[in-house]
Structure formats: structure tokens, C-alpha cells
N, CA, C and O atoms as a DFTB+ gen file, in Angstrom:
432 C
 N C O
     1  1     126.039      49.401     144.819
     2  2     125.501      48.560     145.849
     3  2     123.984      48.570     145.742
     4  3     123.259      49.553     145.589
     5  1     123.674      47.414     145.841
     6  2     122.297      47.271     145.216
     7  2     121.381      47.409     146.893
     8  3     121.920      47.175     147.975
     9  1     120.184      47.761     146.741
    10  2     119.891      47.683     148.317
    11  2     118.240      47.248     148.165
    12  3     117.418      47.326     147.252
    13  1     118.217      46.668     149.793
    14  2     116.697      45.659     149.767
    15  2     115.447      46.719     150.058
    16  3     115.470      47.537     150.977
    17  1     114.374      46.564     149.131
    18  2     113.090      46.966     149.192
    19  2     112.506      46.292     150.439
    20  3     112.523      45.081     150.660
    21  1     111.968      47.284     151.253
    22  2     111.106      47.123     152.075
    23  2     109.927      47.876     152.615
    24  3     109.705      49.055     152.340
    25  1     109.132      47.086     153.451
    26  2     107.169      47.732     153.134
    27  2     107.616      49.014     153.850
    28  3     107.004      49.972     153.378
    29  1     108.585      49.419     154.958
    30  2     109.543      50.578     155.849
    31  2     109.449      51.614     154.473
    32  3     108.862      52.696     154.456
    33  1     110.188      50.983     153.332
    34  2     110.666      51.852     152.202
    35  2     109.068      52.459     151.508
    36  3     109.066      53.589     151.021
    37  1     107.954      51.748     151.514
    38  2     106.888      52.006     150.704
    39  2     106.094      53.092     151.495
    40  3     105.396      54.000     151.042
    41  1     106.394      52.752     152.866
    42  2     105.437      53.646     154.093
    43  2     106.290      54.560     153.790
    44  3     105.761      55.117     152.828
    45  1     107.351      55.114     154.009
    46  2     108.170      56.264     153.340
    47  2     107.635      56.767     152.429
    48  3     106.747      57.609     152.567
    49  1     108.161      56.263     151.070
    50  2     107.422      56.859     149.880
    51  2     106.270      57.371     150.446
    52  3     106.228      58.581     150.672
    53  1     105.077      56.477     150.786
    54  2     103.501      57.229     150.404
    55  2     103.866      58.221     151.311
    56  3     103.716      59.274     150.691
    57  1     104.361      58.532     152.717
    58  2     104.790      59.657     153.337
    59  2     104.867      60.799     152.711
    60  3     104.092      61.754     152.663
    61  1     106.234      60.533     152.072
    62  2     106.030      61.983     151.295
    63  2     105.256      62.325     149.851
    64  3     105.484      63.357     149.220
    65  1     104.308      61.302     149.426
    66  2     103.312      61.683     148.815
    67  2     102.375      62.545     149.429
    68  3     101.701      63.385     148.833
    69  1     102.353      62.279     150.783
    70  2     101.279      62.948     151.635
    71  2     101.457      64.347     151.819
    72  3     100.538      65.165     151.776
    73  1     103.126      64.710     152.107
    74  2     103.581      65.528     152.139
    75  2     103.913      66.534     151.366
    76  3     104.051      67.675     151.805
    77  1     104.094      66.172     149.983
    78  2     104.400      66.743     148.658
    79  2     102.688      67.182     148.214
    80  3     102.645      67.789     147.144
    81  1     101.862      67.045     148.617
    82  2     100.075      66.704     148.384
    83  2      99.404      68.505     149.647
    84  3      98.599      69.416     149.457
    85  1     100.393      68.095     150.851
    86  2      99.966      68.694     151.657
    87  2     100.899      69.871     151.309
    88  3     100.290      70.934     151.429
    89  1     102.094      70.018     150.942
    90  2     102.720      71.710     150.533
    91  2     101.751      72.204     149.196
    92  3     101.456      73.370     148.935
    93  1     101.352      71.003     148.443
    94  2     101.208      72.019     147.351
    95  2      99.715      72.345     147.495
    96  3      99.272      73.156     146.682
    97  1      98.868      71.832     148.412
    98  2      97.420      72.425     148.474
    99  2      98.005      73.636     149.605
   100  3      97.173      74.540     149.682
   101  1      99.200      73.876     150.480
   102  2      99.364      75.221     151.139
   103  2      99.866      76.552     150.104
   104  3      99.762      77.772     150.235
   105  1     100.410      75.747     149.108
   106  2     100.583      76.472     148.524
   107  2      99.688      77.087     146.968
   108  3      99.867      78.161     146.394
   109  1      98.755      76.008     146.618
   110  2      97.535      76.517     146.102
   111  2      96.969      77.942     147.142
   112  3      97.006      79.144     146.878
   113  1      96.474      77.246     148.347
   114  2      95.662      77.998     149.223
   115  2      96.165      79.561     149.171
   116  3      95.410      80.511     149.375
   117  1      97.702      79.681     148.835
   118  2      98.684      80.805     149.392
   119  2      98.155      81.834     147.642
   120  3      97.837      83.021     147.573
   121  1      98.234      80.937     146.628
   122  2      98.211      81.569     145.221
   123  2      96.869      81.931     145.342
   124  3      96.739      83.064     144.879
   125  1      95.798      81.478     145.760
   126  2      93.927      81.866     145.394
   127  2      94.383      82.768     146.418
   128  3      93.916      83.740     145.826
   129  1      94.938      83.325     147.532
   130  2      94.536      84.525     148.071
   131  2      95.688      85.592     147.903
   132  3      95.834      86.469     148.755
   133  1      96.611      85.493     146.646
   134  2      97.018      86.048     146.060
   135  2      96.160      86.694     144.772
   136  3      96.091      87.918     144.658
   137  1      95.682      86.037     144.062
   138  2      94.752      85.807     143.001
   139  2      93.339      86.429     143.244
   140  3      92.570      86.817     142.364
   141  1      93.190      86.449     144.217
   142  2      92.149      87.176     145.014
   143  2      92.313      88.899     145.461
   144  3      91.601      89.859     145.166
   145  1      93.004      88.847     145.919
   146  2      93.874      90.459     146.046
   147  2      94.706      91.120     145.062
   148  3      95.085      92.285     145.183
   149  1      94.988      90.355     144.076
   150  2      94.916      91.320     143.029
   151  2      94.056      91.898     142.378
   152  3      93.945      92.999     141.838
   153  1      93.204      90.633     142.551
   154  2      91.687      91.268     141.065
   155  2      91.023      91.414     141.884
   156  3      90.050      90.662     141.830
   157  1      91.055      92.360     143.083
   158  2      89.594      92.724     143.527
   159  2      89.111      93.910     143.063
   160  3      89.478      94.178     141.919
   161  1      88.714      94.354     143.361
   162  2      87.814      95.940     143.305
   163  2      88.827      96.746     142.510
   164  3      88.438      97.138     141.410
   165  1      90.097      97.067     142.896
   166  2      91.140      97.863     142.337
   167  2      91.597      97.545     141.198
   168  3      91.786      98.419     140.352
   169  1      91.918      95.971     140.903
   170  2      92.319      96.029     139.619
   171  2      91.296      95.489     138.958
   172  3      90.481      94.778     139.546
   173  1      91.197      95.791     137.493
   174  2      90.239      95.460     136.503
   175  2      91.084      95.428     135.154
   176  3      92.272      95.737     135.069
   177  1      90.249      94.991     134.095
   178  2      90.479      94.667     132.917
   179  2      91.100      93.353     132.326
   180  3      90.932      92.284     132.914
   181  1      91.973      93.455     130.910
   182  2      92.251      92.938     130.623
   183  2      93.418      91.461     131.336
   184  3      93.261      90.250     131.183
   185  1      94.487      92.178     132.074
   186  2      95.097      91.596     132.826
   187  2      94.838      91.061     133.922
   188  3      95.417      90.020     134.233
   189  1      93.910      91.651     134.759
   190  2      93.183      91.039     135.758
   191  2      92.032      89.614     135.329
   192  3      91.634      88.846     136.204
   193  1      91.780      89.526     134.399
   194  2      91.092      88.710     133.713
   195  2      91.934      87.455     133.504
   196  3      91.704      86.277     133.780
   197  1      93.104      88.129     132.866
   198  2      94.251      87.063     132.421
   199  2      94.504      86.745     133.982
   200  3      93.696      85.850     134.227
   201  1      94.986      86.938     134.773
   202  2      94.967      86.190     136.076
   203  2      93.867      85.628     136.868
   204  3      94.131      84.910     137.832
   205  1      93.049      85.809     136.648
   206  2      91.954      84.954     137.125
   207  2      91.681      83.561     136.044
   208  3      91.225      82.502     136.476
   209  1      92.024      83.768     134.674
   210  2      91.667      82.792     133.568
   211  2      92.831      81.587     134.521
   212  3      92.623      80.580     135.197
   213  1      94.180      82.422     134.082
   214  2      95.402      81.416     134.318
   215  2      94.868      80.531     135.497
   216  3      95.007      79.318     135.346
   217  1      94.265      80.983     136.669
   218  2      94.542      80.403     138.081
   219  2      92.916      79.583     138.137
   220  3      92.529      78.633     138.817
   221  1      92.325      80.299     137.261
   222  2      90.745      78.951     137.424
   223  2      91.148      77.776     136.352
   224  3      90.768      76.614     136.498
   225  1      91.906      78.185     135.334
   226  2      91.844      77.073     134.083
   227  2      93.201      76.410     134.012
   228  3      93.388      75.519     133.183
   229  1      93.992      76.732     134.695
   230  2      95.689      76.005     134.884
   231  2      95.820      75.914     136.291
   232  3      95.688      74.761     136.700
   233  1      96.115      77.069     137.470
   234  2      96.482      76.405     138.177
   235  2      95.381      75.687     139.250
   236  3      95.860      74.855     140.019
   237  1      94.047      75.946     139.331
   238  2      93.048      75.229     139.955
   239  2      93.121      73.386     139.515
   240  3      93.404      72.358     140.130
   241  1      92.785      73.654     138.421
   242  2      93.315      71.678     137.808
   243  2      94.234      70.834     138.168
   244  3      94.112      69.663     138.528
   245  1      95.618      71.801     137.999
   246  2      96.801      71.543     138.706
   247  2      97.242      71.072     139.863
   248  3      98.014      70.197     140.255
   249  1      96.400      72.054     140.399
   250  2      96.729      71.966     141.795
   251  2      95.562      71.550     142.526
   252  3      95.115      72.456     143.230
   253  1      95.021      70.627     142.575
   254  2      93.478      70.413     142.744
   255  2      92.815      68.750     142.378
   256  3      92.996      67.732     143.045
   257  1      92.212      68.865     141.419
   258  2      92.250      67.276     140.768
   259  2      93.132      66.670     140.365
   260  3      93.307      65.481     140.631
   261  1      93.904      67.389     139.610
   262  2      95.001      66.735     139.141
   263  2      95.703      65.967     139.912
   264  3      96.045      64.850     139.522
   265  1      96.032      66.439     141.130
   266  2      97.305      66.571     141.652
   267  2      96.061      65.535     142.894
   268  3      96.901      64.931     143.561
   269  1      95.174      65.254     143.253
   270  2      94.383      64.982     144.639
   271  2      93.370      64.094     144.283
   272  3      93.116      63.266     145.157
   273  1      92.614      64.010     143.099
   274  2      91.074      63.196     142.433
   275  2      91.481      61.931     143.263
   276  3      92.670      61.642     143.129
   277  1      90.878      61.247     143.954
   278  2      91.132      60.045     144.850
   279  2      90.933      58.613     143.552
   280  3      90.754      57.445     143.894
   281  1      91.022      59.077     142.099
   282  2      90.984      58.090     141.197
   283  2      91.644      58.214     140.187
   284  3      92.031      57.192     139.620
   285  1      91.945      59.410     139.701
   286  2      92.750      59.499     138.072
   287  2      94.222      60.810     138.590
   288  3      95.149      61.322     137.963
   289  1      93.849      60.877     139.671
   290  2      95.301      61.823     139.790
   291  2      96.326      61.328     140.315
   292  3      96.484      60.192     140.760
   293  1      97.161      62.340     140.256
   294  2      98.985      61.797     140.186
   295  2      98.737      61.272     141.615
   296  3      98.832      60.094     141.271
   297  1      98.562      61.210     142.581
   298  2      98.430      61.079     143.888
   299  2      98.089      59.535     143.856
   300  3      98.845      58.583     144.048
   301  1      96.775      59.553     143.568
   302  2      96.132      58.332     143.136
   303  2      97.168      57.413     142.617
   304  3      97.569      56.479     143.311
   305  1      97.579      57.617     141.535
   306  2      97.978      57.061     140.695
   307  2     100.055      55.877     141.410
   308  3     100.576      54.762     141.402
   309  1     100.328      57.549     141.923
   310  2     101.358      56.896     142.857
   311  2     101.643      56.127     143.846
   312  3     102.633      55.423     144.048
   313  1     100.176      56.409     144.798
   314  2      99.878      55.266     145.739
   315  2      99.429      54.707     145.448
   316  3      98.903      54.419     146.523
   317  1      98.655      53.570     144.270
   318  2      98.447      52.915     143.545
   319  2      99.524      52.091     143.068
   320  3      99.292      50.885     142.979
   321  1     100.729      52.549     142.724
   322  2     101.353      51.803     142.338
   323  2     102.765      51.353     143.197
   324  3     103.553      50.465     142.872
   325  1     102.838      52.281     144.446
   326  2     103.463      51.900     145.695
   327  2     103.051      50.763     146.490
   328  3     103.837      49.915     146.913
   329  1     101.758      50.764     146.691
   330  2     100.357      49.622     146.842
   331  2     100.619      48.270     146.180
   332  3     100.786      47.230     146.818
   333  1     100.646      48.389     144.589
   334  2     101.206      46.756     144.144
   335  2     102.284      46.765     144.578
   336  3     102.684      45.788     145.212
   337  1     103.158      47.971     144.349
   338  2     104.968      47.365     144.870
   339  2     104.830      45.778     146.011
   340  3     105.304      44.643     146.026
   341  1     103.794      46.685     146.919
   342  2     104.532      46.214     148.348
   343  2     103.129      44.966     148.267
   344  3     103.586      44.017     148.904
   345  1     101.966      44.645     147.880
   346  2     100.826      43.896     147.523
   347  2     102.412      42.632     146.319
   348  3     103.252      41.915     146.862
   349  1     102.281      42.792     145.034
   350  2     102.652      41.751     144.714
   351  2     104.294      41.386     144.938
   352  3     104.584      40.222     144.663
   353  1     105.350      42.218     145.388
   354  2     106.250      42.041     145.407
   355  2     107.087      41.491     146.604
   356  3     107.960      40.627     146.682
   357  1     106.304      42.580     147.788
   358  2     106.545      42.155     148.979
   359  2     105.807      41.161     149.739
   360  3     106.394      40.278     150.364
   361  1     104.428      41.282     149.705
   362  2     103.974      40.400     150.454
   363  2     103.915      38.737     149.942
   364  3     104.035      37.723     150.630
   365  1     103.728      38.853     148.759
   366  2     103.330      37.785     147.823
   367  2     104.734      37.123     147.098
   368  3     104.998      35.972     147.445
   369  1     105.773      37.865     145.983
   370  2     106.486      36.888     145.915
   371  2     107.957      36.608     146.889
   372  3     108.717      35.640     146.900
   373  1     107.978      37.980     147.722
   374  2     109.330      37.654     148.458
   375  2     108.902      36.479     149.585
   376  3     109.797      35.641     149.704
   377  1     107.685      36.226     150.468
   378  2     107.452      35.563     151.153
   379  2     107.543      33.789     150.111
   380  3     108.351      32.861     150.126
   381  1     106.701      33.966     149.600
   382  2     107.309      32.474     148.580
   383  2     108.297      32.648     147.949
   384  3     108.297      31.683     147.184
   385  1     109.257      33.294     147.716
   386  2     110.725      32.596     147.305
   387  2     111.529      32.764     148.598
   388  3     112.744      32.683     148.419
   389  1     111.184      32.953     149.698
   390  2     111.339      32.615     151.318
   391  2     111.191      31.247     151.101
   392  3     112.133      30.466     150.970
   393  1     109.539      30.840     151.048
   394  2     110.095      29.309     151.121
   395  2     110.406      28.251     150.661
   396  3     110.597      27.209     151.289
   397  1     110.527      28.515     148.933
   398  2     111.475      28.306     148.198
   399  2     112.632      27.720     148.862
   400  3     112.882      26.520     148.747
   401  1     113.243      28.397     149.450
   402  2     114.689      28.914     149.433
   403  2     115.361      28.163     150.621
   404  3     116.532      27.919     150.914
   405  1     113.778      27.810     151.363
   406  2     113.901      26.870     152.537
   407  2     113.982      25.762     152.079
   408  3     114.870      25.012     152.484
   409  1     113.042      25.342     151.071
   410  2     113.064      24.082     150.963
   411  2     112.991      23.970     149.550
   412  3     111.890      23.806     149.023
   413  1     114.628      24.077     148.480
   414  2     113.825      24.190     147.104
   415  2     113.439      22.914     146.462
   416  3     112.878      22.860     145.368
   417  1     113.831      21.668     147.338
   418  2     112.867      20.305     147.070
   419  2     111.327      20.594     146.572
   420  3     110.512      20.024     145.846
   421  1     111.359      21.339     147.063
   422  2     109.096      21.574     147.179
   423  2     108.386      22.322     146.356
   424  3     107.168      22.359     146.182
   425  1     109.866      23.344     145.504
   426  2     108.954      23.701     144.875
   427  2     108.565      23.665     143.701
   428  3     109.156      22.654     143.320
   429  1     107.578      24.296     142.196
   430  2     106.996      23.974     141.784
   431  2     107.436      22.981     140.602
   432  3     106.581      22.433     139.907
């Protein structure tokens, strides 16, 4: 069963973009003060290093620009293209093959 796209369906989506955006910066927030209390004062060396590398050079990017840059990240990028969904599909051609459909004498 095939089912109808609507702007209801797009406000959804970006919803839980917002939402999926907002767990994973709680859960960044939760790893840096993990990441933080390990390598403080007590631990040192080699491994403590390796966890600070991992979490400034993988998961900071990750979880951070990647995931939030208001231009080249996944975020961006998804409401961007939820945006044309409902810009050329909904507003633009379902309303003209509406009136099409009214009157297909008229059209092109």
C-alpha cells in the first residue's frame, strides 16, 4: 500500500533530525566528561593519550561538525533535502497537477 507524502510527514522527519542532533550532542557532552576523568591527574601515558587522541580527532568531528556544521553536515544536509522534498514536490508540483486535474483542458 502505497501512502501520500505530506508537509505533516516532512515536519516529522526534520523533528527527529532535531532529536537524533539533540541525543547525540547529550551524548557527546556525557563522553568529554568521561574523557575528562579518565585522563586527569591520575592517569597518564601512553593510553591516556590514546584516549584523548581518539575523542579530539574522531569523536569531537563526529559528533560536532560533522554531525551539526549549519552547511556541510549530515544535519544540514538532511534538512536540506527534506526542504526540496516539501519546496519542489509539495508545494510546487502537487498544487499544479491539482489543477491540472481540475481542468485538464488548460493544461500545457
Amino acid at each position: 500500500m502505497a501512502s501520500i507524502l505530506s508537509s505533516a510527514m516532512i515536519t516529522n522527519a526534520q523533528g527527529s533530525v532535531s532529536t537524533y542532533v539533540n541525543t547525540a550532542t547529550e551524548l557527546y557532552s556525557e563522553l568529554q566528561s568521561i574523557i575528562n576523568n579518565l585522563t586527569s591527574d591520575g592517569f597518564q601515558g601512553d593510553a591516556a593519550n590514546g584516549y584523548r587522541e581518539f575523542f579530539v580527532n574522531k569523536a569531537t568531528p563526529a559528533l560536532g561538525a560533522n554531525l551539526t556544521e549549519p552547511s556541510g553536515s549530515l544535519t544540514a544536509g538532511i534538512n536540506n533535502m527534506l526542504n526540496t522534498i516539501k519546496e519542489q514536490l509539495l508545494d510546487t508540483v502537487d498544487p499544479n497537477l491539482g489543477k491540472l486535474n481540475q481542468d485538464p483542458g488548460q493544461g500545457a
